PDB file of C-alpha atoms in Angstrom:
ATOM      1  CA  UNK U1091       9.486 -27.515  -7.603  1.00  0.00           C
ATOM      2  CA  UNK U1092       9.956 -24.224  -9.448  1.00  0.00           C
ATOM      3  CA  UNK U1093       9.937 -21.036  -7.358  1.00  0.00           C
ATOM      4  CA  UNK U1094       7.027 -18.586  -7.797  1.00  0.00           C
ATOM      5  CA  UNK U1095       6.998 -16.522 -10.969  1.00  0.00           C
ATOM      6  CA  UNK U1096       5.654 -13.505  -9.082  1.00  0.00           C
ATOM      7  CA  UNK U1097       6.649 -12.049  -5.713  1.00  0.00           C
ATOM      8  CA  UNK U1098       4.265  -9.412  -4.346  1.00  0.00           C
ATOM      9  CA  UNK U1099       5.159  -7.681  -1.110  1.00  0.00           C
ATOM     10  CA  UNK U1100       3.850  -4.873   1.010  1.00  0.00           C
ATOM     11  CA  UNK U1101       6.497  -2.395   2.154  1.00  0.00           C
ATOM     12  CA  UNK U1102       5.833  -0.591   5.448  1.00  0.00           C
ATOM     13  CA  UNK U1103       5.720  -3.033   8.340  1.00  0.00           C
ATOM     14  CA  UNK U1104       6.520  -5.951   6.031  1.00  0.00           C
ATOM     15  CA  UNK U1105       9.603  -5.664   3.815  1.00  0.00           C
ATOM     16  CA  UNK U1106      10.786  -2.388   5.332  1.00  0.00           C
ATOM     17  CA  UNK U1107      12.193  -2.092   8.821  1.00  0.00           C
ATOM     18  CA  UNK U1108      10.299  -0.054  11.389  1.00  0.00           C
ATOM     19  CA  UNK U1109      12.525   2.943  10.614  1.00  0.00           C
ATOM     20  CA  UNK U1110      11.444   2.798   6.959  1.00  0.00           C
ATOM     21  CA  UNK U1111      14.714   1.424   5.586  1.00  0.00           C
ATOM     22  CA  UNK U1112      15.424  -1.686   3.515  1.00  0.00           C
ATOM     23  CA  UNK U1113      18.155  -3.893   4.954  1.00  0.00           C
ATOM     24  CA  UNK U1114      21.040  -4.983   2.759  1.00  0.00           C
ATOM     25  CA  UNK U1115      19.871  -8.568   3.181  1.00  0.00           C
ATOM     26  CA  UNK U1116      16.353  -7.797   1.982  1.00  0.00           C
ATOM     27  CA  UNK U1117      17.667  -5.760  -0.964  1.00  0.00           C
ATOM     28  CA  UNK U1118      19.864  -8.735  -1.954  1.00  0.00           C
ATOM     29  CA  UNK U1119      16.869 -11.062  -1.716  1.00  0.00           C
ATOM     30  CA  UNK U1120      14.869  -8.766  -4.012  1.00  0.00           C
ATOM     31  CA  UNK U1121      17.740  -8.769  -6.501  1.00  0.00           C
ATOM     32  CA  UNK U1122      17.816 -12.569  -6.427  1.00  0.00           C
ATOM     33  CA  UNK U1123      14.117 -12.648  -7.336  1.00  0.00           C
ATOM     34  CA  UNK U1124      14.636 -10.566 -10.468  1.00  0.00           C
ATOM     35  CA  UNK U1125      17.909 -12.314 -11.341  1.00  0.00           C
ATOM     36  CA  UNK U1126      15.994 -15.608 -11.354  1.00  0.00           C
ATOM     37  CA  UNK U1127      13.623 -14.273 -14.008  1.00  0.00           C
ATOM     38  CA  UNK U1128      10.692 -13.881 -11.622  1.00  0.00           C
ATOM     39  CA  UNK U1129       8.720 -10.640 -11.356  1.00  0.00           C
ATOM     40  CA  UNK U1130       8.976  -8.465  -8.255  1.00  0.00           C
ATOM     41  CA  UNK U1131       6.050  -6.174  -7.433  1.00  0.00           C
ATOM     42  CA  UNK U1132       5.839  -3.877  -4.419  1.00  0.00           C
ATOM     43  CA  UNK U1133       2.193  -3.526  -3.418  1.00  0.00           C
ATOM     44  CA  UNK U1134       1.771  -0.625  -1.057  1.00  0.00           C
ATOM     45  CA  UNK U1135      -0.490   2.066   0.345  1.00  0.00           C
ATOM     46  CA  UNK U1136       2.334   4.542  -0.347  1.00  0.00           C
ATOM     47  CA  UNK U1137       1.881   7.169  -3.047  1.00  0.00           C
ATOM     48  CA  UNK U1138       4.426   7.185  -5.872  1.00  0.00           C
ATOM     49  CA  UNK U1139       6.316  10.167  -4.429  1.00  0.00           C
ATOM     50  CA  UNK U1140       7.229   7.974  -1.430  1.00  0.00           C
ATOM     51  CA  UNK U1141       8.850   5.349  -3.676  1.00  0.00           C
ATOM     52  CA  UNK U1142      12.033   7.237  -4.593  1.00  0.00           C
ATOM     53  CA  UNK U1143      14.175   5.861  -1.789  1.00  0.00           C
ATOM     54  CA  UNK U1144      12.865   2.341  -2.329  1.00  0.00           C
ATOM     55  CA  UNK U1145      13.592   2.459  -6.054  1.00  0.00           C
ATOM     56  CA  UNK U1146      17.144   3.674  -5.436  1.00  0.00           C
ATOM     57  CA  UNK U1147      17.890   0.939  -2.884  1.00  0.00           C
ATOM     58  CA  UNK U1148      16.730  -1.812  -5.248  1.00  0.00           C
ATOM     59  CA  UNK U1149      18.503  -0.216  -8.234  1.00  0.00           C
ATOM     60  CA  UNK U1150      15.203   0.653  -9.901  1.00  0.00           C
ATOM     61  CA  UNK U1151      14.165  -3.001 -10.023  1.00  0.00           C
ATOM     62  CA  UNK U1152      10.518  -4.013 -10.260  1.00  0.00           C
ATOM     63  CA  UNK U1153       7.131  -2.372 -10.324  1.00  0.00           C
ATOM     64  CA  UNK U1154       5.026  -0.843  -7.581  1.00  0.00           C
ATOM     65  CA  UNK U1155       1.284  -0.958  -7.138  1.00  0.00           C
ATOM     66  CA  UNK U1156       0.708   2.220  -5.129  1.00  0.00           C
ATOM     67  CA  UNK U1157      -2.190   3.816  -3.236  1.00  0.00           C
ATOM     68  CA  UNK U1158      -3.716   0.423  -2.400  1.00  0.00           C
ATOM     69  CA  UNK U1159      -4.154  -0.543  -6.049  1.00  0.00           C
ATOM     70  CA  UNK U1160      -5.097   2.766  -7.649  1.00  0.00           C
ATOM     71  CA  UNK U1161      -1.742   3.422  -9.332  1.00  0.00           C
ATOM     72  CA  UNK U1162       0.774   1.210 -11.153  1.00  0.00           C
ATOM     73  CA  UNK U1163       4.220   2.784 -10.888  1.00  0.00           C
ATOM     74  CA  UNK U1164       7.260   1.731 -12.913  1.00  0.00           C
ATOM     75  CA  UNK U1165      10.378   1.894 -10.725  1.00  0.00           C
ATOM     76  CA  UNK U1166      12.640   1.647 -13.769  1.00  0.00           C
ATOM     77  CA  UNK U1167      11.291   4.866 -15.299  1.00  0.00           C
ATOM     78  CA  UNK U1168       9.793   6.393 -12.124  1.00  0.00           C
ATOM     79  CA  UNK U1169       6.526   7.048 -13.937  1.00  0.00           C
ATOM     80  CA  UNK U1170       2.872   6.048 -13.552  1.00  0.00           C
ATOM     81  CA  UNK U1171       1.953   3.280 -15.987  1.00  0.00           C
ATOM     82  CA  UNK U1172      -1.751   2.890 -15.135  1.00  0.00           C
ATOM     83  CA  UNK U1173      -4.358   4.439 -12.830  1.00  0.00           C
ATOM     84  CA  UNK U1174      -7.839   3.722 -11.457  1.00  0.00           C
ATOM     85  CA  UNK U1175      -9.117   6.920  -9.873  1.00  0.00           C
ATOM     86  CA  UNK U1176     -12.080   7.761  -7.670  1.00  0.00           C
ATOM     87  CA  UNK U1177     -14.579  10.020  -9.527  1.00  0.00           C
ATOM     88  CA  UNK U1178     -14.800  13.544  -8.157  1.00  0.00           C
ATOM     89  CA  UNK U1179     -18.508  13.281  -7.379  1.00  0.00           C
ATOM     90  CA  UNK U1180     -17.858  10.161  -5.282  1.00  0.00           C
ATOM     91  CA  UNK U1181     -15.098  11.958  -3.367  1.00  0.00           C
ATOM     92  CA  UNK U1182     -17.432  14.841  -2.533  1.00  0.00           C
ATOM     93  CA  UNK U1183     -20.333  12.580  -1.511  1.00  0.00           C
ATOM     94  CA  UNK U1184     -18.104  10.389   0.657  1.00  0.00           C
ATOM     95  CA  UNK U1185     -16.635  13.360   2.501  1.00  0.00           C
ATOM     96  CA  UNK U1186     -20.107  14.817   3.068  1.00  0.00           C
ATOM     97  CA  UNK U1187     -21.516  11.571   4.493  1.00  0.00           C
ATOM     98  CA  UNK U1188     -18.559  10.950   6.767  1.00  0.00           C
ATOM     99  CA  UNK U1189     -18.413  14.571   7.924  1.00  0.00           C
ATOM    100  CA  UNK U1190     -22.095  14.485   8.869  1.00  0.00           C
ATOM    101  CA  UNK U1191     -21.705  11.308  10.918  1.00  0.00           C
ATOM    102  CA  UNK U1192     -18.256  11.974  12.450  1.00  0.00           C
ATOM    103  CA  UNK U1193     -17.698  15.750  12.451  1.00  0.00           C
ATOM    104  CA  UNK U1194     -14.232  15.525  14.014  1.00  0.00           C
ATOM    105  CA  UNK U1195     -12.724  13.658  11.052  1.00  0.00           C
ATOM    106  CA  UNK U1196     -10.071  15.417   8.994  1.00  0.00           C
ATOM    107  CA  UNK U1197      -9.365  14.512   5.370  1.00  0.00           C
ATOM    108  CA  UNK U1198      -6.555  14.254   2.869  1.00  0.00           C
ATOM    109  CA  UNK U1199      -6.643  13.468  -0.853  1.00  0.00           C
ATOM    110  CA  UNK U1200      -3.955  11.727  -2.895  1.00  0.00           C
ATOM    111  CA  UNK U1201      -3.636  12.425  -6.614  1.00  0.00           C
ATOM    112  CA  UNK U1202      -1.396  10.916  -9.255  1.00  0.00           C
ATOM    113  CA  UNK U1203       1.137  13.693  -8.794  1.00  0.00           C
ATOM    114  CA  UNK U1204       0.460  15.304  -5.426  1.00  0.00           C
ATOM    115  CA  UNK U1205      -1.873  15.664  -2.469  1.00  0.00           C
ATOM    116  CA  UNK U1206      -4.113  18.047  -0.543  1.00  0.00           C
ATOM    117  CA  UNK U1207      -5.023  18.065   3.123  1.00  0.00           C
ATOM    118  CA  UNK U1208      -7.086  19.832   5.738  1.00  0.00           C
ATOM    119  CA  UNK U1209      -5.691  21.682   8.715  1.00  0.00           C
ATOM    120  CA  UNK U1210      -5.211  19.160  11.485  1.00  0.00           C
ATOM    121  CA  UNK U1211      -4.547  16.210   9.206  1.00  0.00           C
ATOM    122  CA  UNK U1212      -1.332  14.474  10.372  1.00  0.00           C
ATOM    123  CA  UNK U1213       1.280  14.623   7.653  1.00  0.00           C
ATOM    124  CA  UNK U1214       3.968  11.951   7.656  1.00  0.00           C
ATOM    125  CA  UNK U1215       7.639  12.793   7.724  1.00  0.00           C
ATOM    126  CA  UNK U1216       7.918  12.240   3.985  1.00  0.00           C
ATOM    127  CA  UNK U1217       5.205  14.775   3.189  1.00  0.00           C
ATOM    128  CA  UNK U1218       6.816  17.401   5.396  1.00  0.00           C
ATOM    129  CA  UNK U1219       9.581  17.486   2.793  1.00  0.00           C
ATOM    130  CA  UNK U1220       7.108  18.719   0.201  1.00  0.00           C
ATOM    131  CA  UNK U1221       6.347  21.986   1.959  1.00  0.00           C
ATOM    132  CA  UNK U1222       3.113  23.307   3.372  1.00  0.00           C
ATOM    133  CA  UNK U1223       1.661  25.198   0.448  1.00  0.00           C
ATOM    134  CA  UNK U1224      -0.918  22.708  -0.783  1.00  0.00           C
ATOM    135  CA  UNK U1225      -4.591  23.763  -1.007  1.00  0.00           C
ATOM    136  CA  UNK U1226      -7.058  22.518   1.636  1.00  0.00           C
ATOM    137  CA  UNK U1227      -9.034  19.441   0.640  1.00  0.00           C
ATOM    138  CA  UNK U1228     -12.319  21.378   0.550  1.00  0.00           C
ATOM    139  CA  UNK U1229     -11.051  23.410  -2.398  1.00  0.00           C
ATOM    140  CA  UNK U1230     -10.169  20.421  -4.573  1.00  0.00           C
ATOM    141  CA  UNK U1231     -13.093  18.030  -4.114  1.00  0.00           C
ATOM    142  CA  UNK U1232     -13.988  18.549  -7.752  1.00  0.00           C
ATOM    143  CA  UNK U1233     -10.995  16.482  -8.909  1.00  0.00           C
ATOM    144  CA  UNK U1234     -10.688  12.694  -9.310  1.00  0.00           C
ATOM    145  CA  UNK U1235      -8.243  11.164  -6.859  1.00  0.00           C
ATOM    146  CA  UNK U1236      -6.272   7.988  -6.255  1.00  0.00           C
ATOM    147  CA  UNK U1237      -7.022   7.787  -2.542  1.00  0.00           C
ATOM    148  CA  UNK U1238      -9.139   9.605   0.032  1.00  0.00           C
ATOM    149  CA  UNK U1239      -7.974   9.442   3.658  1.00  0.00           C
ATOM    150  CA  UNK U1240      -9.952  10.154   6.826  1.00  0.00           C
ATOM    151  CA  UNK U1241      -8.286  10.575  10.230  1.00  0.00           C
ATOM    152  CA  UNK U1242      -9.625  10.673  13.774  1.00  0.00           C
ATOM    153  CA  UNK U1243      -7.262  11.590  16.593  1.00  0.00           C
ATOM    154  CA  UNK U1244      -8.829   9.422  19.336  1.00  0.00           C
ATOM    155  CA  UNK U1245     -10.885   6.565  17.848  1.00  0.00           C
ATOM    156  CA  UNK U1246      -9.704   2.961  17.595  1.00  0.00           C
ATOM    157  CA  UNK U1247      -8.649   2.082  14.041  1.00  0.00           C
ATOM    158  CA  UNK U1248     -10.834  -1.017  13.739  1.00  0.00           C
ATOM    159  CA  UNK U1249     -13.860   0.775  15.211  1.00  0.00           C
ATOM    160  CA  UNK U1250     -13.520   3.691  12.807  1.00  0.00           C
ATOM    161  CA  UNK U1251     -13.063   1.296   9.901  1.00  0.00           C
ATOM    162  CA  UNK U1252     -16.319  -0.501  10.728  1.00  0.00           C
ATOM    163  CA  UNK U1253     -18.149   2.808  10.918  1.00  0.00           C
ATOM    164  CA  UNK U1254     -16.754   3.992   7.588  1.00  0.00           C
ATOM    165  CA  UNK U1255     -17.712   0.717   5.893  1.00  0.00           C
ATOM    166  CA  UNK U1256     -21.270   1.053   7.192  1.00  0.00           C
ATOM    167  CA  UNK U1257     -21.546   4.649   6.021  1.00  0.00           C
ATOM    168  CA  UNK U1258     -19.817   4.647   2.606  1.00  0.00           C
ATOM    169  CA  UNK U1259     -18.915   1.037   1.813  1.00  0.00           C
ATOM    170  CA  UNK U1260     -21.240   1.158  -1.180  1.00  0.00           C
ATOM    171  CA  UNK U1261     -19.421   4.155  -2.648  1.00  0.00           C
ATOM    172  CA  UNK U1262     -15.734   3.403  -2.013  1.00  0.00           C
ATOM    173  CA  UNK U1263     -13.414   0.627  -0.853  1.00  0.00           C
ATOM    174  CA  UNK U1264     -12.173   1.465   2.675  1.00  0.00           C
ATOM    175  CA  UNK U1265      -9.253  -0.167   4.449  1.00  0.00           C
ATOM    176  CA  UNK U1266      -6.553   0.728   6.977  1.00  0.00           C
ATOM    177  CA  UNK U1267      -2.869  -0.033   7.366  1.00  0.00           C
ATOM    178  CA  UNK U1268      -1.140   2.325   9.799  1.00  0.00           C
ATOM    179  CA  UNK U1269      -2.338   1.188  13.221  1.00  0.00           C
ATOM    180  CA  UNK U1270      -3.846   4.663  13.718  1.00  0.00           C
ATOM    181  CA  UNK U1271      -7.448   5.678  13.106  1.00  0.00           C
ATOM    182  CA  UNK U1272      -6.532   6.539   9.535  1.00  0.00           C
ATOM    183  CA  UNK U1273      -8.910   5.081   6.965  1.00  0.00           C
ATOM    184  CA  UNK U1274      -7.784   4.859   3.343  1.00  0.00           C
ATOM    185  CA  UNK U1275     -10.447   4.819   0.635  1.00  0.00           C
ATOM    186  CA  UNK U1276     -10.038   3.838  -3.009  1.00  0.00           C
ATOM    187  CA  UNK U1277     -12.496   3.743  -5.896  1.00  0.00           C
ATOM    188  CA  UNK U1278     -15.181   1.111  -5.399  1.00  0.00           C
ATOM    189  CA  UNK U1279     -13.730  -2.343  -6.099  1.00  0.00           C
ATOM    190  CA  UNK U1280     -10.111  -1.163  -6.235  1.00  0.00           C
ATOM    191  CA  UNK U1281      -7.779  -3.054  -3.875  1.00  0.00           C
ATOM    192  CA  UNK U1282      -4.227  -4.281  -3.846  1.00  0.00           C
ATOM    193  CA  UNK U1283      -5.606  -7.611  -5.071  1.00  0.00           C
ATOM    194  CA  UNK U1284      -7.531  -6.244  -8.064  1.00  0.00           C
ATOM    195  CA  UNK U1285      -4.488  -4.351  -9.302  1.00  0.00           C
ATOM    196  CA  UNK U1286      -2.175  -7.306  -8.747  1.00  0.00           C
ATOM    197  CA  UNK U1287      -4.568  -9.730 -10.422  1.00  0.00           C
ATOM    198  CA  UNK U1288      -4.920  -7.433 -13.433  1.00  0.00           C
ATOM    199  CA  UNK U1289      -1.150  -7.136 -13.733  1.00  0.00           C
ATOM    200  CA  UNK U1290      -0.653 -10.892 -13.361  1.00  0.00           C
ATOM    201  CA  UNK U1291      -3.283 -11.719 -15.968  1.00  0.00           C
ATOM    202  CA  UNK U1292      -1.678  -9.360 -18.484  1.00  0.00           C
ATOM    203  CA  UNK U1293       1.597 -11.188 -17.960  1.00  0.00           C
ATOM    204  CA  UNK U1294       0.183 -14.727 -18.055  1.00  0.00           C
ATOM    205  CA  UNK U1295       0.807 -15.415 -14.349  1.00  0.00           C
ATOM    206  CA  UNK U1296      -1.748 -17.454 -12.390  1.00  0.00           C
ATOM    207  CA  UNK U1297      -2.463 -16.897  -8.678  1.00  0.00           C
ATOM    208  CA  UNK U1298      -0.892 -20.278  -7.920  1.00  0.00           C
ATOM    209  CA  UNK U1299       2.406 -18.984  -9.329  1.00  0.00           C
ATOM    210  CA  UNK U1300       2.543 -16.058  -6.878  1.00  0.00           C
ATOM    211  CA  UNK U1301       3.711 -15.562  -3.297  1.00  0.00           C
ATOM    212  CA  UNK U1302       2.532 -12.495  -1.372  1.00  0.00           C
ATOM    213  CA  UNK U1303       3.726 -10.895   1.871  1.00  0.00           C
ATOM    214  CA  UNK U1304       1.828  -8.515   4.151  1.00  0.00           C
ATOM    215  CA  UNK U1305       1.102  -7.260   7.638  1.00  0.00           C
ATOM    216  CA  UNK U1306      -2.086  -5.176   7.764  1.00  0.00           C
ATOM    217  CA  UNK U1307      -5.789  -5.441   6.816  1.00  0.00           C
ATOM    218  CA  UNK U1308      -5.248  -3.650   3.515  1.00  0.00           C
ATOM    219  CA  UNK U1309      -3.087  -6.633   2.508  1.00  0.00           C
ATOM    220  CA  UNK U1310      -5.803  -9.237   3.089  1.00  0.00           C
ATOM    221  CA  UNK U1311      -7.311  -9.214  -0.443  1.00  0.00           C
ATOM    222  CA  UNK U1312      -3.835  -9.589  -1.979  1.00  0.00           C
ATOM    223  CA  UNK U1313      -2.925 -12.385   0.426  1.00  0.00           C
ATOM    224  CA  UNK U1314      -6.178 -14.189  -0.380  1.00  0.00           C
ATOM    225  CA  UNK U1315      -5.485 -13.917  -4.124  1.00  0.00           C
ATOM    226  CA  UNK U1316      -1.954 -15.319  -4.075  1.00  0.00           C
ATOM    227  CA  UNK U1317      -1.309 -19.046  -4.191  1.00  0.00           C
ATOM    228  CA  UNK U1318       1.004 -18.695  -1.190  1.00  0.00           C
ATOM    229  CA  UNK U1319       0.419 -16.053   1.485  1.00  0.00           C
ATOM    230  CA  UNK U1320       2.949 -15.073   4.136  1.00  0.00           C
ATOM    231  CA  UNK U1321       2.620 -12.705   7.102  1.00  0.00           C
ATOM    232  CA  UNK U1322       5.462 -11.203   9.096  1.00  0.00           C
ATOM    233  CA  UNK U1323       5.348 -11.969  12.820  1.00  0.00           C
ATOM    234  CA  UNK U1324       4.425  -8.373  13.691  1.00  0.00           C
ATOM    235  CA  UNK U1325       1.289  -8.480  11.519  1.00  0.00           C
ATOM    236  CA  UNK U1326      -2.247  -7.515  12.541  1.00  0.00           C
ATOM    237  CA  UNK U1327      -4.114 -10.436  14.205  1.00  0.00           C
ATOM    238  CA  UNK U1328      -6.554 -10.681  11.281  1.00  0.00           C
ATOM    239  CA  UNK U1329      -3.632 -11.117   8.887  1.00  0.00           C
ATOM    240  CA  UNK U1330      -1.882 -13.715  11.053  1.00  0.00           C
ATOM    241  CA  UNK U1331      -5.114 -15.721  11.105  1.00  0.00           C
ATOM    242  CA  UNK U1332      -5.571 -15.611   7.327  1.00  0.00           C
ATOM    243  CA  UNK U1333      -2.198 -16.632   5.852  1.00  0.00           C
ATOM    244  CA  UNK U1334      -0.545 -19.910   4.872  1.00  0.00           C
ATOM    245  CA  UNK U1335       2.744 -19.093   6.603  1.00  0.00           C
ATOM    246  CA  UNK U1336       4.173 -16.743   9.230  1.00  0.00           C
ATOM    247  CA  UNK U1337       7.788 -15.613   8.947  1.00  0.00           C
ATOM    248  CA  UNK U1338       9.994 -13.484  11.194  1.00  0.00           C
ATOM    249  CA  UNK U1339       9.140  -9.852  11.908  1.00  0.00           C
ATOM    250  CA  UNK U1340       9.938  -7.011   9.526  1.00  0.00           C
ATOM    251  CA  UNK U1341      12.880  -5.902  11.682  1.00  0.00           C
ATOM    252  CA  UNK U1342      14.289  -9.447  11.498  1.00  0.00           C
ATOM    253  CA  UNK U1343      14.258  -9.718   7.673  1.00  0.00           C
ATOM    254  CA  UNK U1344      11.230 -11.998   7.602  1.00  0.00           C
ATOM    255  CA  UNK U1345      10.553 -11.454   3.895  1.00  0.00           C
ATOM    256  CA  UNK U1346      14.202 -12.105   3.014  1.00  0.00           C
ATOM    257  CA  UNK U1347      14.187 -15.369   4.979  1.00  0.00           C
ATOM    258  CA  UNK U1348      11.412 -16.747   2.777  1.00  0.00           C
ATOM    259  CA  UNK U1349      12.830 -15.384  -0.474  1.00  0.00           C
ATOM    260  CA  UNK U1350      16.241 -16.896   0.276  1.00  0.00           C
ATOM    261  CA  UNK U1351      14.637 -20.310   0.650  1.00  0.00           C
ATOM    262  CA  UNK U1352      12.791 -19.868  -2.631  1.00  0.00           C
ATOM    263  CA  UNK U1353      15.498 -18.204  -4.763  1.00  0.00           C
ATOM    264  CA  UNK U1354      18.761 -18.904  -2.953  1.00  0.00           C
ATOM    265  CA  UNK U1355      20.760 -16.761  -0.577  1.00  0.00           C
ATOM    266  CA  UNK U1356      22.071 -16.457   2.934  1.00  0.00           C
ATOM    267  CA  UNK U1357      19.644 -18.777   4.712  1.00  0.00           C
ATOM    268  CA  UNK U1358      19.200 -21.271   1.869  1.00  0.00           C
ATOM    269  CA  UNK U1359      22.214 -23.369   2.835  1.00  0.00           C
TER     270      UNK U1359
END
């Protein structure tokens, strides 16, 4: 049986180790995918500016679907190839509705080429490298964006997600992926799956010819689309319950173990 023509994998918590690095074994497995003639696509909540290290480790191989499906990023050229942005009026309305219902939320906005955030919004280590001179989110609500994020410092992630869906699920597509009460919102109907399906269709690849890997609820639409779905052992319970297969944890090269069986490598013997 021929191996899949398309490999789609989440990064953080799935293909990357918990410290954010890619192991040499996983990098070799990714190279084997492309060397076989198959297509490798990273499908991630990360913005493009967080892809530099990943692209260097894999020698600029593959494509990345970033911001939960809003942006298609070419690792070979390190440029955005396609985008599906949230209209500015939807951003403003969503923030207003959420702020009225949960006043203690803080917000951040991701654009194609940057970001803005409110005081109190928790910046990740990567964003700290970009300095602290960005405008507050309130001053840039008139711009379309790739992703709107809402954070609460004490709520449970699943509870906040359910509340956000009830409040603005008809305006945007909410999801979450960090384990914190950090809700990520894309334009209505935009998910990892819609972007991956659009890419696959353009390249004549059917869902049955794809294998997808993930660990968090934002991966569920992608995992449902792919002909073969695989979760790492450290995945969210909802993801573990939804997939065809469970592999080893991200820190134990779970993605590489499967890819080596499919495309050859260390564990294939």
